[in-house]
């Protein structure tokens, strides 16, 4: 069973930056399209960015140009560089496979953007 651990979240002011990381054990991420998901307070989890095994990236409109997804398959790790953060980016961020997820989710990492 895959175990996912996200890290790197925190409290930042608007305009600030964070870099999230995700490690997985029990699966070799290289074989999968991986993604970051965002769950804002009181809302459903939604896809934010995805990265195929050949590093083709896709982003939702609200983060394009501000967020960058990357992967280090040697370390079995996924990253999300988040720049120019906005209050609407607040929430819990998770990584998982896309479009169909692994059978389990990590605990996520909390990002709070507030002045």
Coordinates of N, CA and C in Angstrom, one line a residue:
X1 N 0.9 -1.2 0.0 CA 0.0 0.0 0.0 C 0.9 1.2 0.0
X2 N 0.5 2.2 -0.8 CA 1.3 3.4 -0.9 C 1.1 4.3 0.3
X3 N 2.2 4.9 0.8 CA 2.1 5.8 1.9 C 2.7 7.1 1.4
X4 N 1.8 8.2 1.5 CA 2.2 9.5 0.9 C 2.4 10.4 2.1
X5 N 3.4 11.2 2.0 CA 3.7 12.2 3.0 C 4.0 13.6 2.4
X6 N 3.1 14.6 2.6 CA 3.3 15.9 2.1 C 3.9 16.8 3.2
X7 N 4.7 17.8 2.8 CA 5.4 18.7 3.7 C 5.6 20.0 3.0
X8 N 6.0 21.0 3.8 CA 6.4 22.3 3.3 C 5.4 23.4 3.4
X9 N 4.2 23.1 3.9 CA 3.3 24.1 4.1 C 3.6 25.1 5.2
X10 N 2.8 26.1 5.4 CA 3.0 27.1 6.4 C 2.2 28.3 6.3
X11 N 2.5 29.3 7.1 CA 1.8 30.6 7.1 C 2.6 31.6 6.3
X12 N 2.1 32.2 5.3 CA 2.8 33.2 4.6 C 1.9 34.4 4.3
X13 N 2.5 35.6 4.0 CA 1.8 36.8 3.7 C 1.5 36.7 2.2
X14 N 0.5 37.4 1.8 CA 0.2 37.5 0.3 C 1.4 37.9 -0.4
X15 N 1.7 37.3 -1.6 CA 2.9 37.5 -2.3 C 4.1 36.7 -2.0
X16 N 3.9 35.9 -0.9 CA 5.0 35.1 -0.5 C 5.1 33.8 -1.3
X17 N 6.1 33.0 -0.9 CA 6.4 31.7 -1.6 C 6.5 30.6 -0.6
X18 N 6.2 29.4 -1.1 CA 6.4 28.1 -0.4 C 6.7 27.1 -1.4
X19 N 7.5 26.1 -1.0 CA 7.7 24.9 -1.8 C 7.3 23.7 -1.1
X20 N 6.3 23.0 -1.7 CA 5.7 21.8 -1.1 C 6.5 20.6 -1.6
X21 N 6.6 19.5 -0.8 CA 7.2 18.3 -1.3 C 6.3 17.1 -0.9
X22 N 6.4 16.1 -1.6 CA 5.6 14.9 -1.4 C 6.5 13.7 -1.7
X23 N 6.6 12.8 -0.7 CA 7.3 11.6 -0.9 C 6.3 10.4 -0.8
X24 N 6.7 9.3 -1.5 CA 5.8 8.2 -1.5 C 6.6 6.9 -1.3
X25 N 6.1 6.0 -0.5 CA 6.7 4.7 -0.4 C 5.7 3.7 -0.8
X26 N 6.2 2.6 -1.3 CA 5.3 1.5 -1.8 C 4.9 1.6 -3.2
X27 N 5.3 2.7 -3.9 CA 5.0 2.9 -5.3 C 6.2 3.6 -5.9
X28 N 6.5 3.3 -7.2 CA 7.5 4.1 -7.9 C 6.8 5.1 -8.7
X29 N 6.9 6.4 -8.3 CA 6.1 7.4 -8.9 C 6.4 7.7 -10.4
X30 N 7.5 7.2 -10.8 CA 8.0 7.4 -12.2 C 6.9 6.9 -13.2
X31 N 6.2 5.9 -12.9 CA 5.3 5.3 -13.8 C 4.0 6.0 -13.9
X32 N 3.7 7.0 -13.1 CA 2.4 7.7 -13.0 C 2.4 9.2 -13.3
X33 N 1.3 9.6 -13.8 CA 1.1 11.1 -13.8 C 0.7 11.5 -12.4
X34 N 1.5 12.4 -11.8 CA 1.3 12.8 -10.5 C 0.7 14.2 -10.4
X35 N 0.0 14.5 -9.3 CA -0.7 15.8 -9.3 C -0.7 16.3 -7.8
X36 N -0.9 17.6 -7.8 CA -1.2 18.3 -6.5 C -2.6 18.7 -6.5
X37 N -3.3 18.5 -5.4 CA -4.7 18.8 -5.2 C -4.8 19.8 -4.0
X38 N -5.8 20.7 -4.1 CA -6.0 21.7 -3.1 C -7.4 21.6 -2.5
X39 N -7.5 21.6 -1.2 CA -8.8 21.6 -0.6 C -8.9 22.9 0.3
X40 N -9.7 23.8 -0.3 CA -9.9 25.1 0.5 C -10.9 24.8 1.6
X41 N -10.9 25.6 2.6 CA -11.8 25.4 3.8 C -13.3 25.3 3.3
X42 N -13.9 24.3 3.7 CA -15.4 24.1 3.3 C -15.6 23.7 1.9
X43 N -14.6 23.4 1.1 CA -14.8 23.1 -0.3 C -14.2 21.7 -0.6
X44 N -14.6 21.2 -1.7 CA -14.1 19.9 -2.2 C -12.6 20.0 -2.7
X45 N -12.0 18.9 -2.6 CA -10.6 18.8 -3.1 C -10.6 19.0 -4.6
X46 N -9.7 19.8 -5.1 CA -9.6 20.0 -6.6 C -8.2 19.8 -7.1
X47 N -8.1 19.5 -8.3 CA -6.8 19.4 -9.0 C -6.2 20.7 -9.2
X48 N -4.9 20.9 -8.9 CA -4.2 22.2 -9.1 C -3.3 22.1 -10.2
X49 N -2.5 21.0 -10.2 CA -1.4 20.9 -11.3 C -1.1 19.4 -11.4
X50 N -0.7 19.0 -12.6 CA -0.3 17.6 -12.8 C 1.0 17.6 -13.7
X51 N 1.7 16.4 -13.6 CA 2.9 16.3 -14.3 C 3.0 14.8 -14.7
X52 N 3.2 14.6 -16.0 CA 3.3 13.2 -16.5 C 4.6 12.7 -16.3
X53 N 4.8 11.4 -16.6 CA 6.1 10.8 -16.3 C 7.2 11.3 -17.3
X54 N 6.8 12.0 -18.4 CA 7.8 12.6 -19.2 C 7.8 14.1 -19.0
X55 N 7.3 14.5 -17.8 CA 7.3 15.9 -17.3 C 6.5 16.9 -18.1
X56 N 5.5 16.5 -18.7 CA 4.5 17.4 -19.3 C 3.6 18.0 -18.2
X57 N 3.5 19.3 -18.1 CA 2.8 19.9 -16.9 C 1.5 20.5 -17.4
X58 N 0.6 20.5 -16.5 CA -0.7 21.2 -16.7 C -1.1 21.9 -15.4
X59 N -1.8 23.0 -15.5 CA -2.2 23.8 -14.4 C -3.6 24.3 -14.6
X60 N -4.3 24.5 -13.5 CA -5.5 25.2 -13.6 C -5.2 26.7 -13.8
X61 N -6.2 27.4 -14.3 CA -6.0 28.8 -14.7 C -5.5 29.7 -13.5
X62 N -6.1 29.5 -12.4 CA -5.8 30.4 -11.2 C -4.4 30.3 -10.7
X63 N -3.7 29.2 -11.1 CA -2.3 29.1 -10.5 C -1.3 29.2 -11.6
X64 N -1.7 29.1 -12.9 CA -0.7 29.1 -14.0 C 0.1 30.4 -14.0
X65 N 1.4 30.2 -14.1 CA 2.3 31.3 -14.0 C 2.8 31.6 -12.6
X66 N 2.2 31.1 -11.6 CA 2.6 31.3 -10.2 C 3.1 30.0 -9.6
X67 N 2.6 28.9 -9.9 CA 3.0 27.6 -9.4 C 3.7 26.8 -10.4
X68 N 4.7 26.0 -9.9 CA 5.4 25.1 -10.8 C 5.5 23.7 -10.2
X69 N 5.0 22.7 -10.9 CA 5.1 21.3 -10.4 C 6.4 20.7 -11.0
X70 N 7.0 19.9 -10.2 CA 8.2 19.2 -10.7 C 8.3 17.9 -10.0
X71 N 9.1 17.0 -10.6 CA 9.3 15.7 -10.0 C 10.7 15.3 -10.0
X72 N 11.1 14.6 -9.0 CA 12.5 14.0 -8.9 C 12.3 12.5 -8.7
X73 N 12.3 11.8 -9.8 CA 12.0 10.4 -9.8 C 13.1 9.6 -9.1
X74 N 14.3 10.1 -9.1 CA 15.3 9.4 -8.3 C 15.0 9.3 -6.8
X75 N 14.4 10.4 -6.4 CA 14.1 10.5 -5.0 C 12.6 10.1 -4.7
X76 N 11.9 9.7 -5.8 CA 10.5 9.4 -5.7 C 9.7 10.5 -5.0
X77 N 10.0 11.7 -5.5 CA 9.4 12.9 -4.8 C 8.8 13.8 -5.8
X78 N 7.7 14.5 -5.4 CA 7.0 15.5 -6.2 C 7.1 16.8 -5.5
X79 N 7.2 17.9 -6.2 CA 7.3 19.2 -5.6 C 6.2 20.1 -6.2
X80 N 5.9 21.2 -5.5 CA 5.1 22.3 -6.0 C 5.7 23.6 -5.5
X81 N 6.3 24.3 -6.4 CA 6.8 25.7 -6.0 C 5.7 26.6 -6.2
X82 N 5.4 27.3 -5.1 CA 4.2 28.2 -5.1 C 4.7 29.7 -4.9
X83 N 4.6 30.5 -5.9 CA 5.0 31.9 -5.8 C 3.8 32.8 -5.8
X84 N 4.0 34.1 -5.4 CA 2.9 35.1 -5.4 C 1.6 34.5 -4.8
X85 N 1.7 34.0 -3.7 CA 0.6 33.3 -3.1 C -0.5 34.3 -2.7
X86 N -1.7 33.9 -2.8 CA -2.9 34.7 -2.6 C -3.8 34.1 -1.5
X87 N -4.6 34.9 -0.9 CA -5.5 34.3 0.2 C -6.3 33.1 -0.3
X88 N -6.7 33.1 -1.6 CA -7.5 32.0 -2.1 C -6.7 30.7 -2.2
X89 N -5.4 30.8 -2.1 CA -4.6 29.6 -2.1 C -4.6 28.9 -0.8
X90 N -5.2 29.5 0.2 CA -5.2 28.8 1.5 C -6.0 27.5 1.5
X91 N -5.4 26.5 2.2 CA -6.1 25.2 2.3 C -5.1 24.1 2.5
X92 N -5.5 22.9 2.4 CA -4.7 21.8 2.5 C -4.3 21.3 1.2
X93 N -3.0 21.0 1.0 CA -2.5 20.5 -0.3 C -2.1 19.0 -0.2
X94 N -2.6 18.3 -1.1 CA -2.3 16.8 -1.2 C -1.6 16.5 -2.5
X95 N -0.9 15.4 -2.5 CA -0.4 14.9 -3.8 C -0.9 13.5 -4.0
X96 N -1.1 13.1 -5.2 CA -1.6 11.8 -5.5 C -1.5 11.6 -7.0
X97 N -1.8 10.4 -7.4 CA -1.8 10.1 -8.8 C -3.0 10.8 -9.5
X98 N -2.9 11.0 -10.8 CA -4.0 11.5 -11.5 C -4.2 10.8 -12.9
X99 N -5.4 10.6 -13.5 CA -6.7 11.0 -12.9 C -7.2 10.1 -11.8
X100 N -6.9 8.8 -11.9 CA -7.4 8.0 -10.8 C -6.3 8.0 -9.7
X101 N -6.7 8.1 -8.5 CA -5.8 8.3 -7.4 C -5.4 6.9 -6.8
X102 N -4.3 6.9 -6.1 CA -4.0 5.7 -5.3 C -5.2 5.5 -4.3
X103 N -5.2 4.3 -3.7 CA -6.3 4.0 -2.8 C -6.3 4.8 -1.5
X104 N -5.2 5.5 -1.2 CA -5.2 6.3 0.0 C -4.6 7.6 -0.2
X105 N -4.8 8.5 0.7 CA -4.3 9.9 0.7 C -3.3 10.1 1.9
X106 N -2.4 11.0 1.7 CA -1.6 11.5 2.8 C -2.4 12.4 3.7
X107 N -1.7 12.9 4.7 CA -2.4 13.9 5.6 C -2.5 15.3 5.1
X108 N -1.8 15.5 4.0 CA -1.8 16.8 3.4 C -0.9 17.8 4.2
X109 N -0.7 19.0 3.6 CA 0.1 20.0 4.3 C -0.7 21.3 4.2
X110 N -0.8 22.0 5.3 CA -1.6 23.2 5.4 C -0.9 24.4 4.9
X111 N -1.5 25.1 4.0 CA -1.0 26.4 3.5 C -2.0 27.5 3.9
X112 N -1.5 28.5 4.6 CA -2.3 29.6 5.0 C -1.7 30.9 4.5
X113 N -2.5 31.6 3.7 CA -2.0 32.9 3.1 C -2.8 34.0 3.7
X114 N -2.2 34.8 4.6 CA -2.9 35.8 5.3 C -2.0 37.0 5.7
X115 N -2.5 38.2 5.7 CA -1.7 39.3 6.1 C -1.9 39.5 7.6

